[in-house]
Amino acid sequence: MTTLDSPPVTAASKIFNFPRNAWYVAAWDHEVTAKQPLARTVADRPLALWRNSDGRAVALADACWHRLAPLSKGKVLGDEIQCPYHGLRYNSAGRCTGMPAQETINPSAIVPSYPVVERYRYVWVWVGDPDLADPDTVPDMQQMDSPEWAGDGETIYAPCNYQLLLDNLMDLTHEEFVHSSSIGQDELSEAEFEVSHDDRHVTVTRWMRDIDAPPFWLKNMRDRFPGFDGKVDRWQIIHFEAPSTIRIDVGVAKAGTGAPEGDRSQGVNGFVMNTITPETARTSHYFWAFMRNYRLDSQTITTQLRQGVHGVFGEDEEMLAAQQQAIDANPDHEFYSLNIDAGGMWVRRILDRMLQAEGLPAAAAK
């Protein structure tokens, strides 16, 4: 294993705080409609999400100025949202435009409005300082809407701190033990890996050469190359981008056909797309998709891959929920790090710097 430098060996902040000056996915684009507001909490901020008459997604604080009734339980009326309690109406900037009980509108009747960007089939929201919300810093998930890739995904409501999900995705050796019937194999722990990083990104690269394909990947090879049998070269290249997006370049190719050198033509390639949105210190919205660049017109393969990955991630969900329960039951215990945690530890360092820049502690409030 080679790294640019060495990460710390302990991780004291088991309930990790989350930056606010960052883009987080609030919803899939199809979830936000002009029919009914959607309630979604992002980084401890309850939001009401809806679309105006132009189809633009809007994110307002989910509490009416008057008596804090949830706007998400109200109605969308063209370019306005109406409070379900006393009928106050707000525009997309959060300013009250109507008070049914009186003609004069109180000038202080405003609810916070948050910057929104729609990209890569998602609705992204910035809950921090709006003056810092630069759309160019939305994390790269280009495979999600590229015509060269096909696939679909789901959302998992994960009862754990978002950092546990990031740890899980940055170290895929757990597949050997948690996913032994689908994508796990001994070579995951045996193979060397490389880690590189900068101030916003971490990359972990692992190659496993001349090995048997695990069941998941053998099926995918046979989808593209019917009757395939033999050894493969397998790769996992994990790309993290702050604060919580991870794209994993994965695949297998017939052994010895040049995949490690860049020729993947004799294999199958996918991207596991993951972006995690902290809801609270102990709950997260986990948006994922599996994208592929072969047999793009096959809805059968898209559905089978989504169902297969759903089963794999269900095993992760069970483990992470149990881990969070154990953390809460053992508040005085520390985390310790192994060599396999190098990528995850650099993620923690990046997040720690982001939190320091906002004047926030690394540990979330209990």
mmCIF file of N, CA and C in Angstrom, residues 93-218:
data_model
loop_
_atom_site.group_PDB
_atom_site.id
_atom_site.type_symbol
_atom_site.label_atom_id
_atom_site.label_comp_id
_atom_site.label_asym_id
_atom_site.label_seq_id
_atom_site.Cartn_x
_atom_site.Cartn_y
_atom_site.Cartn_z
ATOM 1 N N ALA A 93 -39.122 33.041 -2.515
ATOM 2 C CA ALA A 93 -38.080 33.696 -1.721
ATOM 3 C C ALA A 93 -38.369 33.612 -0.228
ATOM 4 N N GLY A 94 -39.524 33.050 0.124
ATOM 5 C CA GLY A 94 -39.881 32.921 1.529
ATOM 6 C C GLY A 94 -40.645 34.099 2.099
ATOM 7 N N ARG A 95 -40.965 35.079 1.272
ATOM 8 C CA ARG A 95 -41.682 36.259 1.758
ATOM 9 C C ARG A 95 -43.189 36.007 1.735
ATOM 10 N N CYS A 96 -43.847 36.399 2.816
ATOM 11 C CA CYS A 96 -45.289 36.235 2.904
ATOM 12 C C CYS A 96 -45.975 37.171 1.901
ATOM 13 N N THR A 97 -46.914 36.621 1.138
ATOM 14 C CA THR A 97 -47.619 37.398 0.112
ATOM 15 C C THR A 97 -49.101 37.560 0.430
ATOM 16 N N GLY A 98 -49.556 36.892 1.469
ATOM 17 C CA GLY A 98 -50.963 37.003 1.797
ATOM 18 C C GLY A 98 -51.276 36.505 3.193
ATOM 19 N N MET A 99 -52.102 37.291 3.932
ATOM 20 C CA MET A 99 -52.576 36.909 5.258
ATOM 21 C C MET A 99 -54.103 37.010 5.234
ATOM 22 N N PRO A 100 -54.806 35.891 5.137
ATOM 23 C CA PRO A 100 -56.257 35.942 4.961
ATOM 24 C C PRO A 100 -57.000 36.719 6.042
ATOM 25 N N ALA A 101 -56.469 36.802 7.224
ATOM 26 C CA ALA A 101 -57.188 37.447 8.322
ATOM 27 C C ALA A 101 -57.006 38.961 8.361
ATOM 28 N N GLN A 102 -56.123 39.498 7.493
ATOM 29 C CA GLN A 102 -55.895 40.949 7.513
ATOM 30 C C GLN A 102 -55.358 41.401 6.169
ATOM 31 N N GLU A 103 -55.553 42.671 5.855
ATOM 32 C CA GLU A 103 -55.089 43.213 4.586
ATOM 33 C C GLU A 103 -53.616 43.581 4.617
ATOM 34 N N THR A 104 -53.149 44.087 5.754
ATOM 35 C CA THR A 104 -51.758 44.517 5.872
ATOM 36 C C THR A 104 -50.871 43.322 6.178
ATOM 37 N N ILE A 105 -49.817 43.154 5.376
ATOM 38 C CA ILE A 105 -48.877 42.057 5.589
ATOM 39 C C ILE A 105 -47.720 42.549 6.446
ATOM 40 N N ASN A 106 -47.491 41.894 7.541
ATOM 41 C CA ASN A 106 -46.373 42.245 8.415
ATOM 42 C C ASN A 106 -45.064 42.091 7.641
ATOM 43 N N PRO A 107 -44.240 43.146 7.562
ATOM 44 C CA PRO A 107 -43.003 43.054 6.762
ATOM 45 C C PRO A 107 -41.998 42.040 7.298
ATOM 46 N N SER A 108 -42.152 41.622 8.540
ATOM 47 C CA SER A 108 -41.223 40.629 9.093
ATOM 48 C C SER A 108 -41.650 39.199 8.787
ATOM 49 N N ALA A 109 -42.752 39.039 8.081
ATOM 50 C CA ALA A 109 -43.291 37.701 7.804
ATOM 51 C C ALA A 109 -42.501 37.045 6.675
ATOM 52 N N ILE A 110 -41.399 36.451 7.039
ATOM 53 C CA ILE A 110 -40.499 35.797 6.092
ATOM 54 C C ILE A 110 -40.052 34.465 6.693
ATOM 55 N N VAL A 111 -39.939 33.452 5.867
ATOM 56 C CA VAL A 111 -39.320 32.194 6.287
ATOM 57 C C VAL A 111 -38.055 31.999 5.446
ATOM 58 N N PRO A 112 -37.031 31.360 6.007
ATOM 59 C CA PRO A 112 -35.791 31.170 5.248
ATOM 60 C C PRO A 112 -36.013 30.392 3.949
ATOM 61 N N SER A 113 -35.357 30.864 2.894
ATOM 62 C CA SER A 113 -35.330 30.180 1.616
ATOM 63 C C SER A 113 -33.896 29.749 1.339
ATOM 64 N N TYR A 114 -33.716 28.544 0.835
ATOM 65 C CA TYR A 114 -32.382 27.982 0.683
ATOM 66 C C TYR A 114 -32.021 27.815 -0.795
ATOM 67 N N PRO A 115 -30.752 28.058 -1.159
ATOM 68 C CA PRO A 115 -30.324 27.855 -2.550
ATOM 69 C C PRO A 115 -30.544 26.416 -3.000
ATOM 70 N N VAL A 116 -30.996 26.265 -4.230
ATOM 71 C CA VAL A 116 -31.302 24.957 -4.805
ATOM 72 C C VAL A 116 -30.651 24.849 -6.181
ATOM 73 N N VAL A 117 -30.091 23.681 -6.479
ATOM 74 C CA VAL A 117 -29.579 23.361 -7.813
ATOM 75 C C VAL A 117 -30.125 21.990 -8.196
ATOM 76 N N GLU A 118 -30.627 21.850 -9.405
ATOM 77 C CA GLU A 118 -31.024 20.544 -9.925
ATOM 78 C C GLU A 118 -29.952 20.049 -10.869
ATOM 79 N N ARG A 119 -29.399 18.893 -10.546
ATOM 80 C CA ARG A 119 -28.330 18.335 -11.368
ATOM 81 C C ARG A 119 -28.212 16.837 -11.098
ATOM 82 N N TYR A 120 -27.908 16.088 -12.138
ATOM 83 C CA TYR A 120 -27.676 14.643 -12.018
ATOM 84 C C TYR A 120 -28.890 13.896 -11.455
ATOM 85 N N ARG A 121 -30.102 14.365 -11.800
ATOM 86 C CA ARG A 121 -31.360 13.725 -11.379
ATOM 87 C C ARG A 121 -31.683 13.962 -9.906
ATOM 88 N N TYR A 122 -30.963 14.870 -9.294
ATOM 89 C CA TYR A 122 -31.183 15.168 -7.882
ATOM 90 C C TYR A 122 -31.512 16.644 -7.680
ATOM 91 N N VAL A 123 -32.146 16.946 -6.549
ATOM 92 C CA VAL A 123 -32.345 18.312 -6.083
ATOM 93 C C VAL A 123 -31.368 18.538 -4.935
ATOM 94 N N TRP A 124 -30.407 19.426 -5.153
ATOM 95 C CA TRP A 124 -29.365 19.725 -4.171
ATOM 96 C C TRP A 124 -29.726 21.008 -3.422
ATOM 97 N N VAL A 125 -29.464 21.021 -2.127
ATOM 98 C CA VAL A 125 -29.796 22.165 -1.288
ATOM 99 C C VAL A 125 -28.568 22.575 -0.487
ATOM 100 N N TRP A 126 -28.435 23.889 -0.299
ATOM 101 C CA TRP A 126 -27.345 24.474 0.508
ATOM 102 C C TRP A 126 -27.988 25.103 1.745
ATOM 103 N N VAL A 127 -27.700 24.559 2.941
ATOM 104 C CA VAL A 127 -28.363 25.049 4.152
ATOM 105 C C VAL A 127 -27.477 25.994 4.968
ATOM 106 N N GLY A 128 -26.279 26.287 4.469
ATOM 107 C CA GLY A 128 -25.369 27.185 5.181
ATOM 108 C C GLY A 128 -25.512 28.624 4.710
ATOM 109 N N ASP A 129 -24.392 29.356 4.711
ATOM 110 C CA ASP A 129 -24.364 30.755 4.295
ATOM 111 C C ASP A 129 -24.722 30.847 2.811
ATOM 112 N N PRO A 130 -25.851 31.447 2.452
ATOM 113 C CA PRO A 130 -26.256 31.457 1.033
ATOM 114 C C PRO A 130 -25.292 32.216 0.138
ATOM 115 N N ASP A 131 -24.524 33.151 0.680
ATOM 116 C CA ASP A 131 -23.567 33.890 -0.137
ATOM 117 C C ASP A 131 -22.419 33.003 -0.615
ATOM 118 N N LEU A 132 -22.246 31.855 -0.006
ATOM 119 C CA LEU A 132 -21.160 30.944 -0.384
ATOM 120 C C LEU A 132 -21.630 29.815 -1.300
ATOM 121 N N ALA A 133 -22.900 29.811 -1.653
ATOM 122 C CA ALA A 133 -23.480 28.706 -2.417
ATOM 123 C C ALA A 133 -23.127 28.833 -3.895
ATOM 124 N N ASP A 134 -22.056 28.200 -4.298
ATOM 125 C CA ASP A 134 -21.579 28.232 -5.683
ATOM 126 C C ASP A 134 -22.019 26.958 -6.402
ATOM 127 N N PRO A 135 -22.884 27.048 -7.414
ATOM 128 C CA PRO A 135 -23.332 25.840 -8.130
ATOM 129 C C PRO A 135 -22.194 25.034 -8.743
ATOM 130 N N ASP A 136 -21.063 25.684 -9.016
ATOM 131 C CA ASP A 136 -19.928 24.961 -9.595
ATOM 132 C C ASP A 136 -19.307 23.973 -8.627
ATOM 133 N N THR A 137 -19.659 24.059 -7.338
ATOM 134 C CA THR A 137 -19.095 23.132 -6.347
ATOM 135 C C THR A 137 -20.023 21.962 -6.039
ATOM 136 N N VAL A 138 -21.124 21.826 -6.785
ATOM 137 C CA VAL A 138 -21.932 20.619 -6.646
ATOM 138 C C VAL A 138 -21.059 19.414 -7.006
ATOM 139 N N PRO A 139 -21.012 18.388 -6.158
ATOM 140 C CA PRO A 139 -20.142 17.237 -6.440
ATOM 141 C C PRO A 139 -20.440 16.583 -7.794
ATOM 142 N N ASP A 140 -19.388 16.076 -8.406
ATOM 143 C CA ASP A 140 -19.481 15.474 -9.731
ATOM 144 C C ASP A 140 -20.151 14.102 -9.648
ATOM 145 N N MET A 141 -21.295 13.970 -10.330
ATOM 146 C CA MET A 141 -21.962 12.671 -10.479
ATOM 147 C C MET A 141 -22.397 12.511 -11.933
ATOM 148 N N GLN A 142 -21.485 12.800 -12.849
ATOM 149 C CA GLN A 142 -21.811 12.928 -14.267
ATOM 150 C C GLN A 142 -22.412 11.670 -14.873
ATOM 151 N N GLN A 143 -22.090 10.502 -14.348
ATOM 152 C CA GLN A 143 -22.637 9.268 -14.930
ATOM 153 C C GLN A 143 -24.155 9.179 -14.761
ATOM 154 N N MET A 144 -24.719 9.948 -13.823
ATOM 155 C CA MET A 144 -26.149 9.853 -13.544
ATOM 156 C C MET A 144 -27.018 10.302 -14.716
ATOM 157 N N ASP A 145 -26.551 11.271 -15.499
ATOM 158 C CA ASP A 145 -27.371 11.734 -16.623
ATOM 159 C C ASP A 145 -26.619 11.728 -17.951
ATOM 160 N N SER A 146 -25.555 10.967 -18.027
ATOM 161 C CA SER A 146 -24.806 10.861 -19.279
ATOM 162 C C SER A 146 -25.472 9.841 -20.207
ATOM 163 N N PRO A 147 -25.578 10.138 -21.510
ATOM 164 C CA PRO A 147 -26.149 9.168 -22.450
ATOM 165 C C PRO A 147 -25.275 7.931 -22.633
ATOM 166 N N GLU A 148 -24.053 7.976 -22.123
ATOM 167 C CA GLU A 148 -23.150 6.832 -22.237
ATOM 168 C C GLU A 148 -23.309 5.844 -21.087
ATOM 169 N N TRP A 149 -24.203 6.165 -20.154
ATOM 170 C CA TRP A 149 -24.421 5.299 -18.995
ATOM 171 C C TRP A 149 -25.917 5.110 -18.777
ATOM 172 N N ALA A 150 -26.295 3.940 -18.262
ATOM 173 C CA ALA A 150 -27.693 3.654 -17.950
ATOM 174 C C ALA A 150 -27.770 3.027 -16.563
ATOM 175 N N GLY A 151 -28.871 3.304 -15.881
ATOM 176 C CA GLY A 151 -29.043 2.705 -14.564
ATOM 177 C C GLY A 151 -30.092 3.418 -13.753
ATOM 178 N N ASP A 152 -30.251 2.977 -12.528
ATOM 179 C CA ASP A 152 -31.264 3.518 -11.644
ATOM 180 C C ASP A 152 -30.836 3.274 -10.205
ATOM 181 N N GLY A 153 -31.572 3.851 -9.272
ATOM 182 C CA GLY A 153 -31.208 3.704 -7.876
ATOM 183 C C GLY A 153 -32.380 3.916 -6.953
ATOM 184 N N GLU A 154 -32.076 4.051 -5.688
ATOM 185 C CA GLU A 154 -33.088 4.173 -4.650
ATOM 186 C C GLU A 154 -32.563 5.075 -3.536
ATOM 187 N N THR A 155 -33.372 5.223 -2.499
ATOM 188 C CA THR A 155 -32.974 5.949 -1.293
ATOM 189 C C THR A 155 -33.115 5.035 -0.094
ATOM 190 N N ILE A 156 -32.105 5.023 0.751
ATOM 191 C CA ILE A 156 -32.154 4.277 2.004
ATOM 192 C C ILE A 156 -32.234 5.280 3.146
ATOM 193 N N TYR A 157 -33.171 5.076 4.048
ATOM 194 C CA TYR A 157 -33.199 5.862 5.276
ATOM 195 C C TYR A 157 -32.359 5.100 6.297
ATOM 196 N N ALA A 158 -31.179 5.636 6.603
ATOM 197 C CA ALA A 158 -30.205 4.913 7.416
ATOM 198 C C ALA A 158 -30.190 5.444 8.848
ATOM 199 N N PRO A 159 -30.459 4.599 9.835
ATOM 200 C CA PRO A 159 -30.473 5.037 11.233
ATOM 201 C C PRO A 159 -29.075 5.090 11.834
ATOM 202 N N CYS A 160 -28.219 5.925 11.233
ATOM 203 C CA CYS A 160 -26.849 6.038 11.728
ATOM 204 C C CYS A 160 -26.263 7.379 11.295
ATOM 205 N N ASN A 161 -25.176 7.765 11.935
ATOM 206 C CA ASN A 161 -24.438 8.965 11.579
ATOM 207 C C ASN A 161 -23.885 8.829 10.160
ATOM 208 N N TYR A 162 -23.903 9.921 9.421
ATOM 209 C CA TYR A 162 -23.487 9.863 8.011
ATOM 210 C C TYR A 162 -22.044 9.401 7.838
ATOM 211 N N GLN A 163 -21.187 9.668 8.848
ATOM 212 C CA GLN A 163 -19.788 9.287 8.730
ATOM 213 C C GLN A 163 -19.620 7.769 8.708
ATOM 214 N N LEU A 164 -20.498 7.041 9.353
ATOM 215 C CA LEU A 164 -20.419 5.580 9.310
ATOM 216 C C LEU A 164 -20.660 5.073 7.896
ATOM 217 N N LEU A 165 -21.555 5.715 7.155
ATOM 218 C CA LEU A 165 -21.766 5.351 5.756
ATOM 219 C C LEU A 165 -20.536 5.670 4.910
ATOM 220 N N LEU A 166 -19.925 6.822 5.162
ATOM 221 C CA LEU A 166 -18.707 7.170 4.420
ATOM 222 C C LEU A 166 -17.590 6.175 4.720
ATOM 223 N N ASP A 167 -17.409 5.811 5.992
ATOM 224 C CA ASP A 167 -16.408 4.804 6.350
ATOM 225 C C ASP A 167 -16.659 3.506 5.590
ATOM 226 N N ASN A 168 -17.922 3.096 5.549
ATOM 227 C CA ASN A 168 -18.291 1.843 4.904
ATOM 228 C C ASN A 168 -17.921 1.855 3.424
ATOM 229 N N LEU A 169 -18.167 2.967 2.753
ATOM 230 C CA LEU A 169 -17.925 3.035 1.316
ATOM 231 C C LEU A 169 -16.457 3.258 0.971
ATOM 232 N N MET A 170 -15.703 3.854 1.889
ATOM 233 C CA MET A 170 -14.284 4.105 1.613
ATOM 234 C C MET A 170 -13.422 2.873 1.829
ATOM 235 N N ASP A 171 -13.923 1.877 2.538
ATOM 236 C CA ASP A 171 -13.178 0.633 2.756
ATOM 237 C C ASP A 171 -14.048 -0.534 2.330
ATOM 238 N N LEU A 172 -13.783 -1.079 1.135
ATOM 239 C CA LEU A 172 -14.628 -2.134 0.597
ATOM 240 C C LEU A 172 -14.155 -3.528 0.967
ATOM 241 N N THR A 173 -13.141 -3.648 1.842
ATOM 242 C CA THR A 173 -12.760 -4.988 2.285
ATOM 243 C C THR A 173 -13.870 -5.633 3.111
ATOM 244 N N HIS A 174 -14.801 -4.821 3.614
ATOM 245 C CA HIS A 174 -15.911 -5.408 4.369
ATOM 246 C C HIS A 174 -16.774 -6.317 3.496
ATOM 247 N N GLU A 175 -16.684 -6.157 2.175
ATOM 248 C CA GLU A 175 -17.467 -7.006 1.276
ATOM 249 C C GLU A 175 -17.159 -8.484 1.489
ATOM 250 N N GLU A 176 -15.907 -8.786 1.849
ATOM 251 C CA GLU A 176 -15.495 -10.173 2.056
ATOM 252 C C GLU A 176 -16.320 -10.837 3.158
ATOM 253 N N PHE A 177 -16.770 -10.063 4.109
ATOM 254 C CA PHE A 177 -17.438 -10.619 5.285
ATOM 255 C C PHE A 177 -18.937 -10.311 5.316
ATOM 256 N N VAL A 178 -19.333 -9.115 4.888
ATOM 257 C CA VAL A 178 -20.742 -8.732 4.939
ATOM 258 C C VAL A 178 -21.495 -9.216 3.694
ATOM 259 N N HIS A 179 -20.792 -9.291 2.551
ATOM 260 C CA HIS A 179 -21.445 -9.621 1.284
ATOM 261 C C HIS A 179 -20.816 -10.863 0.645
ATOM 262 N N SER A 180 -20.571 -11.882 1.436
ATOM 263 C CA SER A 180 -19.825 -13.051 0.957
ATOM 264 C C SER A 180 -20.563 -13.819 -0.141
ATOM 265 N N SER A 181 -21.886 -13.687 -0.208
ATOM 266 C CA SER A 181 -22.647 -14.466 -1.189
ATOM 267 C C SER A 181 -22.822 -13.757 -2.525
ATOM 268 N N SER A 182 -22.346 -12.510 -2.640
ATOM 269 C CA SER A 182 -22.615 -11.743 -3.861
ATOM 270 C C SER A 182 -21.359 -11.111 -4.460
ATOM 271 N N ILE A 183 -20.710 -10.217 -3.721
ATOM 272 C CA ILE A 183 -19.564 -9.497 -4.270
ATOM 273 C C ILE A 183 -18.293 -9.695 -3.454
ATOM 274 N N GLY A 184 -18.385 -10.438 -2.348
ATOM 275 C CA GLY A 184 -17.219 -10.613 -1.492
ATOM 276 C C GLY A 184 -16.316 -11.749 -1.950
ATOM 277 N N GLN A 185 -15.006 -11.606 -1.645
ATOM 278 C CA GLN A 185 -14.037 -12.666 -1.900
ATOM 279 C C GLN A 185 -12.762 -12.362 -1.124
ATOM 280 N N ASP A 186 -11.946 -13.420 -0.905
ATOM 281 C CA ASP A 186 -10.745 -13.295 -0.070
ATOM 282 C C ASP A 186 -9.775 -12.243 -0.598
ATOM 283 N N GLU A 187 -9.704 -12.107 -1.915
ATOM 284 C CA GLU A 187 -8.706 -11.214 -2.509
ATOM 285 C C GLU A 187 -8.900 -9.753 -2.120
ATOM 286 N N LEU A 188 -10.086 -9.386 -1.640
ATOM 287 C CA LEU A 188 -10.320 -7.997 -1.248
ATOM 288 C C LEU A 188 -9.380 -7.568 -0.132
ATOM 289 N N SER A 189 -9.191 -8.422 0.853
ATOM 290 C CA SER A 189 -8.293 -8.088 1.957
ATOM 291 C C SER A 189 -6.836 -8.303 1.596
ATOM 292 N N GLU A 190 -6.578 -9.185 0.637
ATOM 293 C CA GLU A 190 -5.204 -9.524 0.286
ATOM 294 C C GLU A 190 -4.578 -8.519 -0.680
ATOM 295 N N ALA A 191 -5.414 -7.840 -1.476
ATOM 296 C CA ALA A 191 -4.883 -6.959 -2.516
ATOM 297 C C ALA A 191 -4.355 -5.653 -1.925
ATOM 298 N N GLU A 192 -3.259 -5.155 -2.481
ATOM 299 C CA GLU A 192 -2.743 -3.852 -2.080
ATOM 300 C C GLU A 192 -3.615 -2.748 -2.665
ATOM 301 N N PHE A 193 -3.518 -1.577 -2.066
ATOM 302 C CA PHE A 193 -4.293 -0.446 -2.568
ATOM 303 C C PHE A 193 -3.482 0.827 -2.422
ATOM 304 N N GLU A 194 -3.888 1.851 -3.158
ATOM 305 C CA GLU A 194 -3.227 3.149 -3.117
ATOM 306 C C GLU A 194 -4.231 4.218 -2.740
ATOM 307 N N VAL A 195 -3.769 5.207 -1.993
ATOM 308 C CA VAL A 195 -4.620 6.312 -1.566
ATOM 309 C C VAL A 195 -3.974 7.627 -1.995
ATOM 310 N N SER A 196 -4.762 8.505 -2.588
ATOM 311 C CA SER A 196 -4.302 9.858 -2.885
ATOM 312 C C SER A 196 -5.389 10.833 -2.436
ATOM 313 N N HIS A 197 -5.019 12.096 -2.237
ATOM 314 C CA HIS A 197 -6.012 13.055 -1.741
ATOM 315 C C HIS A 197 -5.550 14.476 -2.014
ATOM 316 N N ASP A 198 -6.540 15.401 -2.012
ATOM 317 C CA ASP A 198 -6.255 16.821 -1.967
ATOM 318 C C ASP A 198 -7.202 17.435 -0.947
ATOM 319 N N ASP A 199 -7.503 18.724 -1.067
ATOM 320 C CA ASP A 199 -8.284 19.362 -0.004
ATOM 321 C C ASP A 199 -9.775 19.058 -0.071
ATOM 322 N N ARG A 200 -10.258 18.440 -1.181
ATOM 323 C CA ARG A 200 -11.682 18.106 -1.290
ATOM 324 C C ARG A 200 -11.944 16.672 -1.738
ATOM 325 N N HIS A 201 -10.903 15.958 -2.139
ATOM 326 C CA HIS A 201 -11.084 14.647 -2.748
ATOM 327 C C HIS A 201 -10.161 13.611 -2.111
ATOM 328 N N VAL A 202 -10.645 12.369 -2.098
ATOM 329 C CA VAL A 202 -9.828 11.218 -1.708
ATOM 330 C C VAL A 202 -10.111 10.114 -2.721
ATOM 331 N N THR A 203 -9.049 9.449 -3.192
ATOM 332 C CA THR A 203 -9.202 8.333 -4.123
ATOM 333 C C THR A 203 -8.491 7.108 -3.571
ATOM 334 N N VAL A 204 -9.198 5.985 -3.541
ATOM 335 C CA VAL A 204 -8.634 4.698 -3.128
ATOM 336 C C VAL A 204 -8.723 3.760 -4.318
ATOM 337 N N THR A 205 -7.578 3.198 -4.736
ATOM 338 C CA THR A 205 -7.527 2.346 -5.922
ATOM 339 C C THR A 205 -7.066 0.948 -5.531
ATOM 340 N N ARG A 206 -7.829 -0.057 -5.946
ATOM 341 C CA ARG A 206 -7.466 -1.454 -5.663
ATOM 342 C C ARG A 206 -7.692 -2.291 -6.922
ATOM 343 N N TRP A 207 -6.682 -3.090 -7.292
ATOM 344 C CA TRP A 207 -6.787 -4.049 -8.392
ATOM 345 C C TRP A 207 -6.564 -5.455 -7.856
ATOM 346 N N MET A 208 -7.373 -6.386 -8.346
ATOM 347 C CA MET A 208 -7.227 -7.804 -8.010
ATOM 348 C C MET A 208 -7.093 -8.554 -9.332
ATOM 349 N N ARG A 209 -5.915 -9.099 -9.587
ATOM 350 C CA ARG A 209 -5.615 -9.685 -10.897
ATOM 351 C C ARG A 209 -5.739 -11.211 -10.887
ATOM 352 N N ASP A 210 -6.263 -11.735 -12.004
ATOM 353 C CA ASP A 210 -6.312 -13.179 -12.253
ATOM 354 C C ASP A 210 -7.018 -13.920 -11.119
ATOM 355 N N ILE A 211 -8.263 -13.543 -10.886
ATOM 356 C CA ILE A 211 -9.043 -14.132 -9.801
ATOM 357 C C ILE A 211 -10.357 -14.681 -10.363
ATOM 358 N N ASP A 212 -11.047 -15.467 -9.544
ATOM 359 C CA ASP A 212 -12.390 -15.909 -9.904
ATOM 360 C C ASP A 212 -13.362 -14.755 -9.701
ATOM 361 N N ALA A 213 -14.315 -14.603 -10.601
ATOM 362 C CA ALA A 213 -15.325 -13.553 -10.456
ATOM 363 C C ALA A 213 -16.357 -13.983 -9.420
ATOM 364 N N PRO A 214 -16.672 -13.134 -8.444
ATOM 365 C CA PRO A 214 -17.744 -13.470 -7.501
ATOM 366 C C PRO A 214 -19.085 -13.501 -8.227
ATOM 367 N N PRO A 215 -20.132 -14.086 -7.608
ATOM 368 C CA PRO A 215 -21.400 -14.319 -8.321
ATOM 369 C C PRO A 215 -21.983 -13.082 -9.006
ATOM 370 N N PHE A 216 -21.986 -11.942 -8.349
ATOM 371 C CA PHE A 216 -22.555 -10.739 -8.932
ATOM 372 C C PHE A 216 -21.864 -10.383 -10.238
ATOM 373 N N TRP A 217 -20.535 -10.412 -10.232
ATOM 374 C CA TRP A 217 -19.787 -9.998 -11.413
ATOM 375 C C TRP A 217 -19.767 -11.080 -12.487
ATOM 376 N N LEU A 218 -19.847 -12.346 -12.105
ATOM 377 C CA LEU A 218 -19.933 -13.401 -13.114
ATOM 378 C C LEU A 218 -21.221 -13.264 -13.911
#
